[in-house]
Amino acid sequence: METTSIDQEINASEQIISPEALLTHWQGHRKLTRKVIEAFPEDKLFSYAVGGMRPFGEMLIEIMDMANDGMDGIVTGKWKAIHDLDHASGLSPVKTKDQALQLWDQVTEQINQAWPQISPQRFLQVEAAFGAYEGRIVDTIFYFIDNEIHHRAQSYVYLRTLGIEPPAFWDRY
Amino acid sequence: METTSIDQEINASEQIISPEALLTHWQGHRKLTRKVIEAFPEDKLFSYAVGGMRPFGEMLIEIMDMANDGMDGIVTGKWKAIHDLDHASGLSPVKTKDQALQLWDQVTEQINQAWPQISPQRFLQVEAAFGAYEGRIVDTIFYFIDNEIHHRAQSYVYLRTLGIEPPAFWDRY
């Protein structure tokens, strides 16, 4: 069997994160985001915002769509286009806090089930995520995680302006 | 030479991120954060805040202290205590936007210079960062990165409430 440069890369001794560690990292952040959803008053999740931005409920749908459709794309190699992601997700509509939490847990399971189907080689393949964003699969996954951290942090400001103390940033258990 | 469990872990073929890739990931985020500093009006960086939170300038000092003292701890194995980090950083005082940008670039260089001194084995060692937060070095570095994403995202809300459009989240070049 021929050794490709990708094989050489993943076999190199200087790699420092395993797929399992990356999954734990992501799901740790997702546990914190779930606590933030719980901290929101029911009537504020889809209506309240600061600075002309979106309510956190809308950001949540983006985060869940990205994870849901993203894992599908990573496992199958077939990506929904951006347009479909924005406007026609199978996950929507989500209109209440309970629905958001239920869907959150569904996506948690979906990620856990998809993960073992991603080979070490697959993580290092370069592909246009959602037909648009070219990068290695592992970097696409970091984009999902970082985008979640980013929007969750904005919701921390929303909560603070409502007089609610958000969960601690390190509380990912 | 005896093979330890850590050696086995880093030699396993399923590792998916190299130290070089992690440095690129972090410095990409740091490039975006620098653009956010640039986007702030001079008179708002250290004075303006939303929801009773800290001004972004204060968060920046935390981010830079964590990177600066964190890299020292990682390279030397000697960590400043939390108390020292909060109150007696060699980096402070920073009071203007120019000083913040200058210090930012200094920390960028410091990270780049420290990085090659961290061996692949070192990334996987478990140690109490700042004498308090026990975890593998690689996870401590992710904490630095994620904490930066978190506070930068809060500054996006600050900028929006000031009527200023922040740099795009994907703009890390």
Short mmCIF file of C-alpha atoms in Angstrom, two decimals:
data_model
loop_
_atom_site.label_atom_id
_atom_site.label_comp_id
_atom_site.label_asym_id
_atom_site.label_seq_id
_atom_site.Cartn_x
_atom_site.Cartn_y
_atom_site.Cartn_z
CA MET A 1 0.00 0.00 0.00
CA GLU A 2 1.33 3.38 -0.98
CA THR A 3 2.06 5.85 1.77
CA THR A 4 0.52 9.24 1.04
CA SER A 5 1.61 12.50 2.60
CA ILE A 6 -1.55 12.46 4.70
CA ASP A 7 -0.65 9.04 6.08
CA GLN A 8 2.75 10.38 6.93
CA GLU A 9 1.23 13.33 8.68
CA ILE A 10 -1.10 11.35 10.89
CA ASN A 11 1.58 8.81 11.69
CA ALA A 12 4.08 11.44 12.71
CA SER A 13 4.97 11.27 16.37
CA GLU A 14 4.37 14.94 17.02
CA GLN A 15 0.57 14.88 16.85
CA ILE A 16 -1.00 15.98 20.11
CA ILE A 17 -4.79 15.61 19.90
CA SER A 18 -6.72 12.42 19.29
CA PRO A 19 -10.24 12.22 17.84
CA GLU A 20 -11.47 11.14 21.27
CA ALA A 21 -9.89 14.18 22.93
CA LEU A 22 -11.45 16.48 20.33
CA LEU A 23 -14.90 14.96 20.89
CA THR A 24 -14.52 15.42 24.65
CA HIS A 25 -13.46 19.02 24.08
CA TRP A 26 -16.49 19.75 21.90
CA GLN A 27 -19.02 17.98 24.09
CA GLY A 28 -17.59 19.76 27.13
CA HIS A 29 -18.32 23.08 25.49
CA ARG A 30 -21.76 21.79 24.47
CA LYS A 31 -22.53 20.91 28.09
CA LEU A 32 -21.78 24.49 29.06
CA THR A 33 -23.91 25.87 26.23
CA ARG A 34 -26.78 23.67 27.43
CA LYS A 35 -26.47 25.25 30.90
CA VAL A 36 -26.63 28.68 29.29
CA ILE A 37 -29.88 27.74 27.50
CA GLU A 38 -31.25 26.62 30.87
CA ALA A 39 -30.24 29.94 32.43
CA PHE A 40 -32.34 31.94 29.93
CA PRO A 41 -35.84 33.01 30.91
CA GLU A 42 -38.34 31.25 28.64
CA ASP A 43 -39.73 34.51 27.30
CA LYS A 44 -36.31 35.96 26.47
CA LEU A 45 -34.60 33.14 24.57
CA PHE A 46 -36.16 33.92 21.19
CA SER A 47 -37.01 37.57 21.66
CA TYR A 48 -34.34 39.38 23.66
CA ALA A 49 -31.18 40.80 22.11
CA VAL A 50 -28.64 43.60 22.56
CA GLY A 51 -27.11 45.98 20.02
CA GLY A 52 -29.41 45.01 17.18
CA MET A 53 -28.06 41.46 17.15
CA ARG A 54 -30.03 38.21 16.93
CA PRO A 55 -31.71 36.65 19.97
CA PHE A 56 -29.68 33.76 21.42
CA GLY A 57 -32.41 31.31 20.31
CA GLU A 58 -31.65 32.14 16.67
CA MET A 59 -27.93 31.73 17.23
CA LEU A 60 -28.67 28.35 18.83
CA ILE A 61 -30.47 27.17 15.71
CA GLU A 62 -27.42 28.14 13.66
CA ILE A 63 -25.14 26.28 16.10
CA MET A 64 -27.33 23.16 16.00
CA ASP A 65 -27.77 23.25 12.22
CA MET A 66 -24.04 23.59 11.77
CA ALA A 67 -23.36 20.60 14.02
CA ASN A 68 -26.18 18.48 12.62
CA ASP A 69 -25.65 19.15 8.92
CA GLY A 70 -21.91 19.44 9.45
CA MET A 71 -21.62 15.93 10.90
CA ASP A 72 -23.74 14.63 8.00
CA GLY A 73 -21.38 16.28 5.55
CA ILE A 74 -18.29 14.99 7.30
CA VAL A 75 -19.56 11.41 7.50
CA THR A 76 -21.08 11.20 4.00
CA GLY A 77 -18.94 13.68 2.05
CA LYS A 78 -22.20 15.22 0.80
CA TRP A 79 -22.75 18.74 2.02
CA LYS A 80 -25.87 20.85 2.10
CA ALA A 81 -25.29 24.21 0.46
CA ILE A 82 -25.12 27.34 2.64
CA HIS A 83 -28.51 28.44 1.41
CA ASP A 84 -30.11 25.22 2.61
CA LEU A 85 -28.38 25.53 5.96
CA ASP A 86 -29.72 29.02 6.49
CA HIS A 87 -33.25 28.48 5.38
CA ALA A 88 -34.37 24.90 5.20
CA SER A 89 -32.90 22.95 8.06
CA GLY A 90 -34.65 19.78 9.08
CA LEU A 91 -34.01 20.86 12.66
CA SER A 92 -36.16 23.96 12.56
CA PRO A 93 -38.61 25.16 13.67
CA VAL A 94 -37.64 25.50 17.31
CA LYS A 95 -39.73 28.00 19.17
CA THR A 96 -39.54 27.23 22.88
CA LYS A 97 -36.82 26.64 25.45
CA ASP A 98 -37.97 23.04 25.94
CA GLN A 99 -37.79 22.37 22.21
CA ALA A 100 -34.32 23.92 22.13
CA LEU A 101 -33.11 21.70 24.98
CA GLN A 102 -34.67 18.60 23.41
CA LEU A 103 -33.05 19.33 20.06
CA TRP A 104 -29.77 20.10 21.80
CA ASP A 105 -29.74 16.61 23.33
CA GLN A 106 -30.66 15.07 19.98
CA VAL A 107 -27.66 16.77 18.33
CA THR A 108 -25.44 15.61 21.22
CA GLU A 109 -26.40 12.02 20.42
CA GLN A 110 -25.98 12.56 16.70
CA ILE A 111 -22.44 13.84 17.17
CA ASN A 112 -21.57 10.92 19.46
CA GLN A 113 -22.91 8.41 16.95
CA ALA A 114 -21.27 10.02 13.93
CA TRP A 115 -17.87 10.43 15.55
CA PRO A 116 -16.61 6.81 15.37
CA GLN A 117 -17.46 6.84 11.64
CA ILE A 118 -14.82 9.52 11.03
CA SER A 119 -11.48 7.85 10.33
CA PRO A 120 -8.20 9.50 11.38
CA GLN A 121 -7.49 10.00 7.65
CA ARG A 122 -10.85 11.72 7.16
CA PHE A 123 -10.04 14.35 9.79
CA LEU A 124 -7.12 15.50 7.67
CA GLN A 125 -8.87 15.57 4.29
CA VAL A 126 -9.36 18.98 2.72
CA GLU A 127 -12.93 19.59 1.60
CA ALA A 128 -15.27 22.53 1.03
CA ALA A 129 -17.60 22.41 4.03
CA PHE A 130 -21.17 23.27 3.00
CA GLY A 131 -19.81 23.54 -0.53
CA ALA A 132 -18.08 26.77 0.36
CA TYR A 133 -15.50 26.75 3.17
CA GLU A 134 -12.42 24.85 2.12
CA GLY A 135 -10.31 23.40 4.87
CA ARG A 136 -9.26 20.22 6.62
CA ILE A 137 -12.15 18.44 8.32
CA VAL A 138 -10.50 18.91 11.72
CA ASP A 139 -10.37 22.67 11.12
CA THR A 140 -14.00 22.68 10.04
CA ILE A 141 -14.87 21.01 13.34
CA PHE A 142 -12.88 23.67 15.20
CA TYR A 143 -14.90 26.24 13.32
CA PHE A 144 -18.11 24.67 14.66
CA ILE A 145 -16.72 24.68 18.22
CA ASP A 146 -15.31 28.21 18.05
CA ASN A 147 -18.51 29.56 16.50
CA GLU A 148 -20.44 28.04 19.40
CA ILE A 149 -18.06 29.61 21.97
CA HIS A 150 -18.41 32.94 20.12
CA HIS A 151 -22.21 33.11 20.12
CA ARG A 152 -22.54 31.64 23.60
CA ALA A 153 -20.25 34.39 24.89
CA GLN A 154 -22.53 36.99 23.31
CA SER A 155 -25.44 35.43 25.17
CA TYR A 156 -23.45 35.92 28.39
CA VAL A 157 -23.74 39.67 27.76
CA TYR A 158 -27.47 39.29 27.10
CA LEU A 159 -27.87 37.46 30.42
CA ARG A 160 -25.82 40.05 32.30
CA THR A 161 -28.00 42.86 30.96
CA LEU A 162 -30.98 40.88 32.25
CA GLY A 163 -29.38 40.73 35.70
CA ILE A 164 -28.72 36.97 35.40
CA GLU A 165 -25.32 35.46 36.24
CA PRO A 166 -24.26 33.04 33.49
CA PRO A 167 -22.66 29.65 34.28
CA ALA A 168 -18.90 29.77 34.84
CA PHE A 169 -16.84 29.52 31.65
CA TRP A 170 -14.89 26.52 32.96
CA ASP A 171 -18.04 24.58 33.93
CA ARG A 172 -18.08 22.01 31.12
CA TYR A 173 -19.08 18.92 33.06
CA MET B 1 14.60 3.56 26.47
CA GLU B 2 11.43 2.73 28.27
CA THR B 3 8.17 3.47 26.49
CA THR B 4 5.76 5.30 28.74
CA SER B 5 2.01 5.51 28.27
CA ILE B 6 2.43 9.12 27.15
CA ASP B 7 4.91 8.04 24.47
CA GLN B 8 2.42 5.47 23.31
CA GLU B 9 -0.30 8.05 23.15
CA ILE B 10 1.63 10.52 21.03
CA ASN B 11 2.92 7.82 18.72
CA ALA B 12 -0.53 6.43 18.07
CA SER B 13 -1.60 6.83 14.48
CA GLU B 14 -4.93 8.42 15.32
CA GLN B 15 -3.65 11.80 16.47
CA ILE B 16 -5.04 14.60 14.32
CA ILE B 17 -3.46 17.90 15.36
CA SER B 18 0.21 18.77 15.31
CA PRO B 19 1.86 21.45 17.48
CA GLU B 20 2.34 23.53 14.32
CA ALA B 21 -1.38 23.31 13.47
CA LEU B 22 -2.31 24.32 17.02
CA LEU B 23 0.02 27.35 16.88
CA THR B 24 -1.50 28.41 13.55
CA HIS B 25 -4.99 28.00 15.02
CA TRP B 26 -4.15 30.17 18.04
CA GLN B 27 -2.28 32.86 16.11
CA GLY B 28 -5.15 32.99 13.60
CA HIS B 29 -7.54 33.80 16.44
CA ARG B 30 -5.02 36.31 17.81
CA LYS B 31 -4.92 38.07 14.43
CA LEU B 32 -8.69 38.49 14.60
CA THR B 33 -8.54 39.76 18.18
CA ARG B 34 -5.95 42.34 17.10
CA LYS B 35 -8.39 43.58 14.44
CA VAL B 36 -11.07 43.90 17.12
CA ILE B 37 -8.73 46.04 19.25
CA GLU B 38 -8.16 48.21 16.19
CA ALA B 39 -11.92 48.53 15.67
CA PHE B 40 -12.43 50.03 19.15
CA PRO B 41 -12.57 53.79 19.55
CA GLU B 42 -9.60 54.92 21.64
CA ASP B 43 -11.80 56.42 24.33
CA LYS B 44 -13.97 53.31 24.70
CA LEU B 45 -11.43 50.49 24.97
CA PHE B 46 -10.78 50.91 28.70
CA SER B 47 -13.98 52.65 29.75
CA TYR B 48 -16.98 51.26 27.88
CA ALA B 49 -18.87 48.14 28.95
CA VAL B 50 -22.32 46.57 28.84
CA GLY B 51 -24.33 44.80 31.55
CA GLY B 52 -21.99 45.70 34.38
CA MET B 53 -19.15 43.71 32.82
CA ARG B 54 -15.50 44.75 32.42
CA PRO B 55 -14.33 47.01 29.58
CA PHE B 56 -12.71 45.04 26.75
CA GLY B 57 -9.34 46.62 27.61
CA GLU B 58 -9.38 44.86 30.97
CA MET B 59 -10.31 41.56 29.36
CA LEU B 60 -7.41 42.07 26.96
CA ILE B 61 -4.95 42.39 29.82
CA GLU B 62 -6.27 39.09 31.21
CA ILE B 63 -5.90 37.47 27.77
CA MET B 64 -2.34 38.75 27.34
CA ASP B 65 -1.30 37.90 30.92
CA MET B 66 -2.66 34.38 30.46
CA ALA B 67 -0.73 33.91 27.21
CA ASN B 68 2.45 35.55 28.49
CA ASP B 69 2.64 33.94 31.91
CA GLY B 70 1.07 30.75 30.55
CA MET B 71 3.82 30.25 27.97
CA ASP B 72 6.42 30.90 30.67
CA GLY B 73 4.81 28.25 32.86
CA ILE B 74 4.58 25.77 30.03
CA VAL B 75 8.20 26.24 28.94
CA THR B 76 9.77 26.37 32.42
CA GLY B 77 7.35 24.28 34.47
CA LYS B 78 7.29 27.15 36.98
CA TRP B 79 3.90 28.82 37.24
CA LYS B 80 2.93 32.16 38.69
CA ALA B 81 0.10 31.81 41.18
CA ILE B 82 -3.37 33.05 40.29
CA HIS B 83 -2.98 35.96 42.65
CA ASP B 84 0.15 37.14 40.85
CA LEU B 85 -1.56 36.79 37.49
CA ASP B 86 -4.46 38.95 38.59
CA HIS B 87 -2.57 41.68 40.33
CA ALA B 88 1.10 41.83 39.56
CA SER B 89 1.68 41.06 35.92
CA GLY B 90 4.85 42.35 34.35
CA LEU B 91 2.71 43.23 31.33
CA SER B 92 0.58 45.84 33.05
CA PRO B 93 -0.07 48.72 33.11
CA VAL B 94 -1.63 49.13 29.68
CA LYS B 95 -3.76 52.23 29.41
CA THR B 96 -4.06 53.17 25.75
CA LYS B 97 -5.03 51.43 22.53
CA ASP B 98 -1.51 51.90 21.14
CA GLN B 99 0.00 50.31 24.23
CA ALA B 100 -2.46 47.43 23.93
CA LEU B 101 -1.55 46.84 20.27
CA GLN B 102 2.15 47.06 21.02
CA LEU B 103 1.88 44.58 23.87
CA TRP B 104 -0.29 42.34 21.72
CA ASP B 105 2.48 42.10 19.13
CA GLN B 106 5.04 41.46 21.84
CA VAL B 107 3.01 38.51 23.14
CA THR B 108 2.62 37.24 19.55
CA GLU B 109 6.40 37.07 19.29
CA GLN B 110 6.75 35.52 22.71
CA ILE B 111 4.35 32.71 21.81
CA ASN B 112 6.16 32.09 18.52
CA GLN B 113 9.53 31.93 20.27
CA ALA B 114 8.33 29.72 23.11
CA TRP B 115 6.47 27.25 20.90
CA PRO B 116 9.43 25.27 19.50
CA GLN B 117 10.64 24.77 23.08
CA ILE B 118 7.52 22.71 23.88
CA SER B 119 8.18 19.07 23.07
CA PRO B 120 5.40 16.79 21.84
CA GLN B 121 5.69 14.95 25.17
CA ARG B 122 5.31 18.21 27.09
CA PHE B 123 1.95 18.96 25.42
CA LEU B 124 0.55 15.79 26.97
CA GLN B 125 1.90 16.24 30.49
CA VAL B 126 -0.65 16.87 33.22
CA GLU B 127 0.19 19.88 35.36
CA ALA B 128 -1.63 22.45 37.51
CA ALA B 129 -1.57 25.59 35.36
CA PHE B 130 -0.98 28.68 37.52
CA GLY B 131 -0.73 26.28 40.44
CA ALA B 132 -4.46 25.68 40.31
CA TYR B 133 -5.96 24.30 37.08
CA GLU B 134 -4.92 20.71 36.58
CA GLY B 135 -4.96 19.41 33.04
CA ARG B 136 -2.83 18.39 30.11
CA ILE B 137 -0.74 21.24 28.71
CA VAL B 138 -2.58 20.99 25.37
CA ASP B 139 -5.90 21.47 27.17
CA THR B 140 -4.50 24.42 29.10
CA ILE B 141 -3.56 26.00 25.77
CA PHE B 142 -7.09 25.38 24.50
CA TYR B 143 -8.33 27.13 27.60
CA PHE B 144 -6.22 30.19 26.69
CA ILE B 145 -7.60 30.15 23.12
CA ASP B 146 -11.22 29.56 24.13
CA ASN B 147 -11.06 32.23 26.82
CA GLU B 148 -9.84 34.68 24.18
CA ILE B 149 -12.67 33.74 21.79
CA HIS B 150 -15.13 34.12 24.69
CA HIS B 151 -14.09 37.62 25.75
CA ARG B 152 -13.55 38.82 22.18
CA ALA B 153 -17.13 37.75 21.37
CA GLN B 154 -18.37 39.83 24.30
CA SER B 155 -16.53 42.81 22.83
CA TYR B 156 -18.46 42.22 19.59
CA VAL B 157 -21.61 43.05 21.53
CA TYR B 158 -19.93 46.16 22.98
CA LEU B 159 -18.99 47.29 19.45
CA ARG B 160 -22.50 46.62 18.10
CA THR B 161 -24.05 48.73 20.85
CA LEU B 162 -21.64 51.50 19.78
CA GLY B 163 -22.88 51.17 16.22
CA ILE B 164 -19.58 49.68 15.01
CA GLU B 165 -19.49 46.55 12.84
CA PRO B 166 -16.87 44.11 14.21
CA PRO B 167 -14.47 42.19 11.91
CA ALA B 168 -15.91 38.97 10.46
CA PHE B 169 -15.49 35.94 12.72
CA TRP B 170 -13.70 33.97 9.99
CA ASP B 171 -11.20 36.79 9.28
CA ARG B 172 -8.10 35.30 10.93
CA TYR B 173 -5.45 36.25 8.38
#
